[in-house]
Amino acid sequence: KAGVTQTPRYLIKTRGQQVTLSCSPISGHRSVSWYQQTPGQGLQFLFEYFSETQRNKGNFPGRFSGRQFSNSRSEMNVSTLELGDSALYLCASSLYRTSYEQYFGPGTRLTVT
Amino acid sequence: GENVEQHPSTLSVQEGDSAVIKCTYSDSASNYFPWYKQELGKGPQLIIDIRSNVGEKKDQRIAVTLNKTAKHFSLHITETQPEDSAVYFCAAEPTGNQFYFGTGTSLTVIP
């Protein structure tokens, strides 16, 4: 079974631009969560989608948004990019919600200049 | 919200020795505790997990223990090998699929 895939793997953007990242979960998984990983803040939860609805949201500004499609694929969008948004963005999928194993993709490395 | 603390931040062991990483959490609502291994340039890989109704779980050379009363859980790796070298993260889940992660332990196994 294929794992979680994320595209693109690397991205360079300029301050003020916006970016969209894509995540395809493991086949059959219905929950997709997004995390931001930086050397200073570590792994931080952004939001979780299940059945096309956002179920949980972390402590990030409204510039960070996401959505989930009927096939469980998910996208996250960051508008008005700031230098501090440079990070590895990780997507994780899970079969259901609560106490189920989450499997991570390889991440998208976003650099904001 | 949940706060997960992880120690040590770095750990070096000789090949064949054991390694122990400890985590504490603050939210008594947390009931699921996974451990992840992250190698350079890769996403975190789930290596073992434990749920609150179990005190210990073992998978070959890896084991995890949980003390809900004290709110701490630990990862034990026995007979370490060079390929165990990586960054290890603990996590706690107080609510559906919202994981709070520790700050990571960089493990180096010296051949």
mmCIF file of C-alpha atoms in Angstrom:
data_model
loop_
_atom_site.group_PDB
_atom_site.id
_atom_site.type_symbol
_atom_site.label_atom_id
_atom_site.label_comp_id
_atom_site.label_asym_id
_atom_site.label_seq_id
_atom_site.Cartn_x
_atom_site.Cartn_y
_atom_site.Cartn_z
ATOM 1 C CA LYS A 1 0.000 0.000 0.000
ATOM 2 C CA ALA A 2 1.411 3.390 -0.930
ATOM 3 C CA GLY A 3 2.276 5.771 1.877
ATOM 4 C CA VAL A 4 1.338 9.388 2.379
ATOM 5 C CA THR A 5 2.522 11.537 -0.497
ATOM 6 C CA GLN A 6 3.102 15.269 -0.463
ATOM 7 C CA THR A 7 3.719 17.648 -3.330
ATOM 8 C CA PRO A 8 5.767 19.573 -4.007
ATOM 9 C CA ARG A 9 8.735 18.387 -1.946
ATOM 10 C CA TYR A 10 10.532 21.720 -2.096
ATOM 11 C CA LEU A 11 9.260 25.238 -2.626
ATOM 12 C CA ILE A 12 10.822 28.684 -2.596
ATOM 13 C CA LYS A 13 8.531 31.682 -2.295
ATOM 14 C CA THR A 14 8.872 35.393 -1.684
ATOM 15 C CA ARG A 15 7.404 37.310 1.247
ATOM 16 C CA GLY A 16 3.828 38.353 0.581
ATOM 17 C CA GLN A 17 3.089 35.530 -1.838
ATOM 18 C CA GLN A 18 0.752 32.656 -1.144
ATOM 19 C CA VAL A 19 1.363 28.927 -1.418
ATOM 20 C CA THR A 20 -0.697 25.747 -1.682
ATOM 21 C CA LEU A 21 0.604 22.381 -0.529
ATOM 22 C CA SER A 22 -0.974 19.056 -1.372
ATOM 23 C CA CYS A 23 -1.304 15.801 0.533
ATOM 24 C CA SER A 24 -2.610 12.413 -0.573
ATOM 25 C CA PRO A 25 -3.330 10.108 2.374
ATOM 26 C CA ILE A 26 -2.893 6.369 2.535
ATOM 27 C CA SER A 27 -5.694 4.671 0.626
ATOM 28 C CA GLY A 28 -8.729 4.264 2.867
ATOM 29 C CA HIS A 29 -7.588 6.793 5.458
ATOM 30 C CA ARG A 30 -10.159 9.462 6.137
ATOM 31 C CA SER A 31 -8.359 11.785 8.521
ATOM 32 C CA VAL A 32 -5.611 14.163 7.447
ATOM 33 C CA SER A 33 -3.639 16.329 9.845
ATOM 34 C CA TRP A 34 -1.085 19.006 9.072
ATOM 35 C CA TYR A 35 1.954 19.946 11.151
ATOM 36 C CA GLN A 36 4.647 22.580 10.905
ATOM 37 C CA GLN A 37 8.181 21.585 11.894
ATOM 38 C CA THR A 38 10.863 24.169 12.634
ATOM 39 C CA PRO A 39 14.144 23.922 14.569
ATOM 40 C CA GLY A 40 12.929 26.485 17.092
ATOM 41 C CA GLN A 41 9.323 25.399 17.709
ATOM 42 C CA GLY A 42 9.528 21.711 16.847
ATOM 43 C CA LEU A 43 6.462 19.891 15.557
ATOM 44 C CA GLN A 44 3.306 21.973 15.910
ATOM 45 C CA PHE A 45 -0.239 20.960 14.999
ATOM 46 C CA LEU A 46 -1.924 23.104 12.374
ATOM 47 C CA PHE A 47 -5.313 21.468 11.742
ATOM 48 C CA GLU A 48 -7.083 18.204 11.114
ATOM 49 C CA TYR A 49 -9.680 17.288 8.520
ATOM 50 C CA PHE A 50 -12.058 14.358 8.592
ATOM 51 C CA SER A 51 -14.842 13.760 6.091
ATOM 52 C CA GLU A 52 -14.136 17.118 4.432
ATOM 53 C CA THR A 53 -14.664 19.049 7.693
ATOM 54 C CA GLN A 54 -12.057 20.753 9.833
ATOM 55 C CA ARG A 55 -12.288 19.054 13.227
ATOM 56 C CA ASN A 56 -9.398 20.601 15.156
ATOM 57 C CA LYS A 57 -7.256 23.680 14.721
ATOM 58 C CA GLY A 58 -3.960 24.591 16.318
ATOM 59 C CA ASN A 59 -2.782 27.998 17.417
ATOM 60 C CA PHE A 60 -1.865 29.481 14.051
ATOM 61 C CA PRO A 61 -3.064 32.716 12.420
ATOM 62 C CA GLY A 62 -5.876 32.758 9.893
ATOM 63 C CA ARG A 63 -3.325 32.989 7.062
ATOM 64 C CA PHE A 64 -3.055 29.232 7.408
ATOM 65 C CA SER A 65 -6.030 27.391 6.001
ATOM 66 C CA GLY A 66 -6.843 24.044 4.514
ATOM 67 C CA ARG A 67 -9.459 21.859 2.973
ATOM 68 C CA GLN A 68 -10.196 18.235 2.285
ATOM 69 C CA PHE A 69 -11.787 16.762 -0.796
ATOM 70 C CA SER A 70 -14.249 13.913 -1.081
ATOM 71 C CA ASN A 71 -11.406 11.486 -1.926
ATOM 72 C CA SER A 72 -9.697 12.500 1.369
ATOM 73 C CA ARG A 73 -6.889 14.356 -0.383
ATOM 74 C CA SER A 74 -6.077 17.589 1.395
ATOM 75 C CA GLU A 75 -4.524 20.924 0.627
ATOM 76 C CA MET A 76 -3.212 23.607 2.906
ATOM 77 C CA ASN A 77 -2.784 27.214 1.928
ATOM 78 C CA VAL A 78 -0.652 29.931 3.451
ATOM 79 C CA SER A 79 -1.395 33.481 2.361
ATOM 80 C CA THR A 80 0.771 36.593 2.716
ATOM 81 C CA LEU A 81 3.893 34.576 3.434
ATOM 82 C CA GLU A 82 6.297 35.753 6.118
ATOM 83 C CA LEU A 83 9.943 34.786 6.633
ATOM 84 C CA GLY A 84 8.923 32.899 9.766
ATOM 85 C CA ASP A 85 6.743 30.568 7.692
ATOM 86 C CA SER A 86 9.865 28.832 6.400
ATOM 87 C CA ALA A 87 9.513 25.291 7.671
ATOM 88 C CA LEU A 88 8.924 21.661 6.851
ATOM 89 C CA TYR A 89 5.185 21.107 6.458
ATOM 90 C CA LEU A 90 4.134 17.581 7.259
ATOM 91 C CA CYS A 91 0.922 15.823 6.483
ATOM 92 C CA ALA A 92 -0.233 12.755 8.401
ATOM 93 C CA SER A 93 -3.111 10.421 7.692
ATOM 94 C CA SER A 94 -5.102 8.154 9.942
ATOM 95 C CA LEU A 95 -7.855 5.623 9.382
ATOM 96 C CA TYR A 96 -10.219 7.264 11.842
ATOM 97 C CA ARG A 97 -10.004 9.779 14.680
ATOM 98 C CA THR A 98 -8.766 9.361 18.252
ATOM 99 C CA SER A 99 -6.122 6.886 19.323
ATOM 100 C CA TYR A 100 -5.411 5.663 15.846
ATOM 101 C CA GLU A 101 -1.986 5.470 14.282
ATOM 102 C CA GLN A 102 -0.972 8.517 12.274
ATOM 103 C CA TYR A 103 1.404 8.029 9.366
ATOM 104 C CA PHE A 104 3.443 10.934 8.095
ATOM 105 C CA GLY A 105 4.446 11.901 4.599
ATOM 106 C CA PRO A 106 7.950 13.116 3.688
ATOM 107 C CA GLY A 107 6.962 16.759 4.009
ATOM 108 C CA THR A 108 7.193 19.882 1.889
ATOM 109 C CA ARG A 109 10.185 22.098 2.594
ATOM 110 C CA LEU A 110 9.019 25.716 2.218
ATOM 111 C CA THR A 111 11.586 28.502 2.105
ATOM 112 C CA VAL A 112 10.374 32.098 2.197
ATOM 113 C CA THR A 113 12.855 34.750 1.031
ATOM 114 C CA GLY B 1 -3.444 22.768 26.317
ATOM 115 C CA GLU B 2 -1.241 19.703 26.490
ATOM 116 C CA ASN B 3 2.461 20.153 27.257
ATOM 117 C CA VAL B 4 4.906 17.345 26.490
ATOM 118 C CA GLU B 5 8.437 17.450 27.830
ATOM 119 C CA GLN B 6 11.134 15.097 26.527
ATOM 120 C CA HIS B 7 14.573 14.229 27.910
ATOM 121 C CA PRO B 8 17.387 14.012 27.095
ATOM 122 C CA SER B 9 17.757 16.216 24.039
ATOM 123 C CA THR B 10 20.853 14.294 22.918
ATOM 124 C CA LEU B 11 21.959 10.772 23.722
ATOM 125 C CA SER B 12 25.054 8.845 22.657
ATOM 126 C CA VAL B 13 25.405 5.130 23.311
ATOM 127 C CA GLN B 14 27.790 2.395 22.281
ATOM 128 C CA GLU B 15 26.484 -0.160 19.827
ATOM 129 C CA GLY B 16 24.803 -2.971 21.735
ATOM 130 C CA ASP B 17 23.950 -0.835 24.761
ATOM 131 C CA SER B 18 20.431 0.263 25.701
ATOM 132 C CA ALA B 19 18.915 3.702 25.212
ATOM 133 C CA VAL B 20 16.097 5.232 27.264
ATOM 134 C CA ILE B 21 14.137 8.369 26.390
ATOM 135 C CA LYS B 22 11.610 9.831 28.820
ATOM 136 C CA CYS B 23 8.576 12.041 28.322
ATOM 137 C CA THR B 24 6.071 13.681 30.632
ATOM 138 C CA TYR B 25 2.687 15.141 29.745
ATOM 139 C CA SER B 26 0.296 17.467 31.504
ATOM 140 C CA ASP B 27 -3.228 16.758 30.228
ATOM 141 C CA SER B 28 -4.898 13.827 31.972
ATOM 142 C CA ALA B 29 -7.265 13.544 28.985
ATOM 143 C CA SER B 30 -4.425 12.162 26.853
ATOM 144 C CA ASN B 31 -4.944 8.472 26.177
ATOM 145 C CA TYR B 32 -2.718 7.680 23.225
ATOM 146 C CA PHE B 33 1.062 8.003 23.155
ATOM 147 C CA PRO B 34 2.989 7.286 19.942
ATOM 148 C CA TRP B 35 6.734 7.389 19.378
ATOM 149 C CA TYR B 36 8.261 8.488 16.098
ATOM 150 C CA LYS B 37 11.707 8.144 14.547
ATOM 151 C CA GLN B 38 12.805 10.807 12.106
ATOM 152 C CA GLU B 39 15.814 10.422 9.864
ATOM 153 C CA LEU B 40 17.405 13.297 8.011
ATOM 154 C CA GLY B 41 15.279 14.492 5.121
ATOM 155 C CA LYS B 42 12.358 12.229 5.959
ATOM 156 C CA GLY B 43 9.041 12.511 7.706
ATOM 157 C CA PRO B 44 8.524 10.989 11.172
ATOM 158 C CA GLN B 45 8.044 7.223 11.144
ATOM 159 C CA LEU B 46 5.772 5.601 13.724
ATOM 160 C CA ILE B 47 7.795 2.988 15.603
ATOM 161 C CA ILE B 48 5.598 2.055 18.557
ATOM 162 C CA ASP B 49 2.593 3.362 20.433
ATOM 163 C CA ILE B 50 0.745 2.718 23.664
ATOM 164 C CA ARG B 51 -2.771 3.385 24.845
ATOM 165 C CA SER B 52 -3.756 4.353 28.354
ATOM 166 C CA ASN B 53 -5.264 0.976 29.239
ATOM 167 C CA VAL B 54 -1.855 -0.688 28.871
ATOM 168 C CA GLY B 55 1.228 -0.223 31.054
ATOM 169 C CA GLU B 56 3.843 -1.674 28.748
ATOM 170 C CA LYS B 57 4.211 -2.720 25.128
ATOM 171 C CA LYS B 58 7.115 -4.395 23.399
ATOM 172 C CA ASP B 59 8.061 -4.913 19.759
ATOM 173 C CA GLN B 60 11.345 -6.770 19.280
ATOM 174 C CA ARG B 61 14.104 -4.427 20.533
ATOM 175 C CA ILE B 62 11.750 -1.542 21.279
ATOM 176 C CA ALA B 63 9.506 -1.166 24.314
ATOM 177 C CA VAL B 64 7.374 1.605 25.753
ATOM 178 C CA THR B 65 6.144 1.988 29.319
ATOM 179 C CA LEU B 66 3.372 4.243 30.562
ATOM 180 C CA ASN B 67 2.602 5.499 34.051
ATOM 181 C CA LYS B 68 -0.716 7.385 33.858
ATOM 182 C CA THR B 69 -0.686 8.318 37.503
ATOM 183 C CA ALA B 70 2.651 10.072 37.198
ATOM 184 C CA LYS B 71 1.905 11.208 33.641
ATOM 185 C CA HIS B 72 5.091 9.897 32.129
ATOM 186 C CA PHE B 73 6.060 7.410 29.470
ATOM 187 C CA SER B 74 9.387 6.094 28.227
ATOM 188 C CA LEU B 75 10.939 4.516 25.150
ATOM 189 C CA HIS B 76 13.474 1.737 25.627
ATOM 190 C CA ILE B 77 15.695 0.508 22.811
ATOM 191 C CA THR B 78 17.845 -2.536 23.590
ATOM 192 C CA GLU B 79 20.845 -3.875 21.678
ATOM 193 C CA THR B 80 21.204 -0.611 19.794
ATOM 194 C CA GLN B 81 22.538 -0.621 16.252
ATOM 195 C CA PRO B 82 24.017 2.181 14.121
ATOM 196 C CA GLU B 83 20.804 2.317 12.071
ATOM 197 C CA ASP B 84 18.938 3.332 15.251
ATOM 198 C CA SER B 85 20.703 6.713 15.017
ATOM 199 C CA ALA B 86 17.998 9.323 14.382
ATOM 200 C CA VAL B 87 15.822 11.874 16.154
ATOM 201 C CA TYR B 88 13.072 10.361 18.271
ATOM 202 C CA PHE B 89 9.857 12.179 19.208
ATOM 203 C CA CYS B 90 7.240 11.284 21.757
ATOM 204 C CA ALA B 91 3.693 12.587 21.459
ATOM 205 C CA ALA B 92 0.441 12.704 23.389
ATOM 206 C CA GLU B 93 -3.085 12.962 22.035
ATOM 207 C CA PRO B 94 -5.602 14.755 24.296
ATOM 208 C CA THR B 95 -8.215 14.989 21.541
ATOM 209 C CA GLY B 96 -8.913 13.429 18.170
ATOM 210 C CA ASN B 97 -5.803 13.318 16.000
ATOM 211 C CA GLN B 98 -4.324 16.469 17.547
ATOM 212 C CA PHE B 99 -0.899 15.353 18.674
ATOM 213 C CA TYR B 100 1.403 17.347 20.931
ATOM 214 C CA PHE B 101 5.039 16.446 20.400
ATOM 215 C CA GLY B 102 8.086 16.506 22.606
ATOM 216 C CA THR B 103 11.119 18.472 21.479
ATOM 217 C CA GLY B 104 12.966 15.409 20.246
ATOM 218 C CA THR B 105 15.991 13.335 21.247
ATOM 219 C CA SER B 106 18.917 13.013 18.884
ATOM 220 C CA LEU B 107 20.238 9.483 19.374
ATOM 221 C CA THR B 108 23.695 8.551 18.146
ATOM 222 C CA VAL B 109 24.796 4.917 18.253
ATOM 223 C CA ILE B 110 28.582 4.668 18.141
ATOM 224 C CA PRO B 111 29.863 1.553 16.304
#
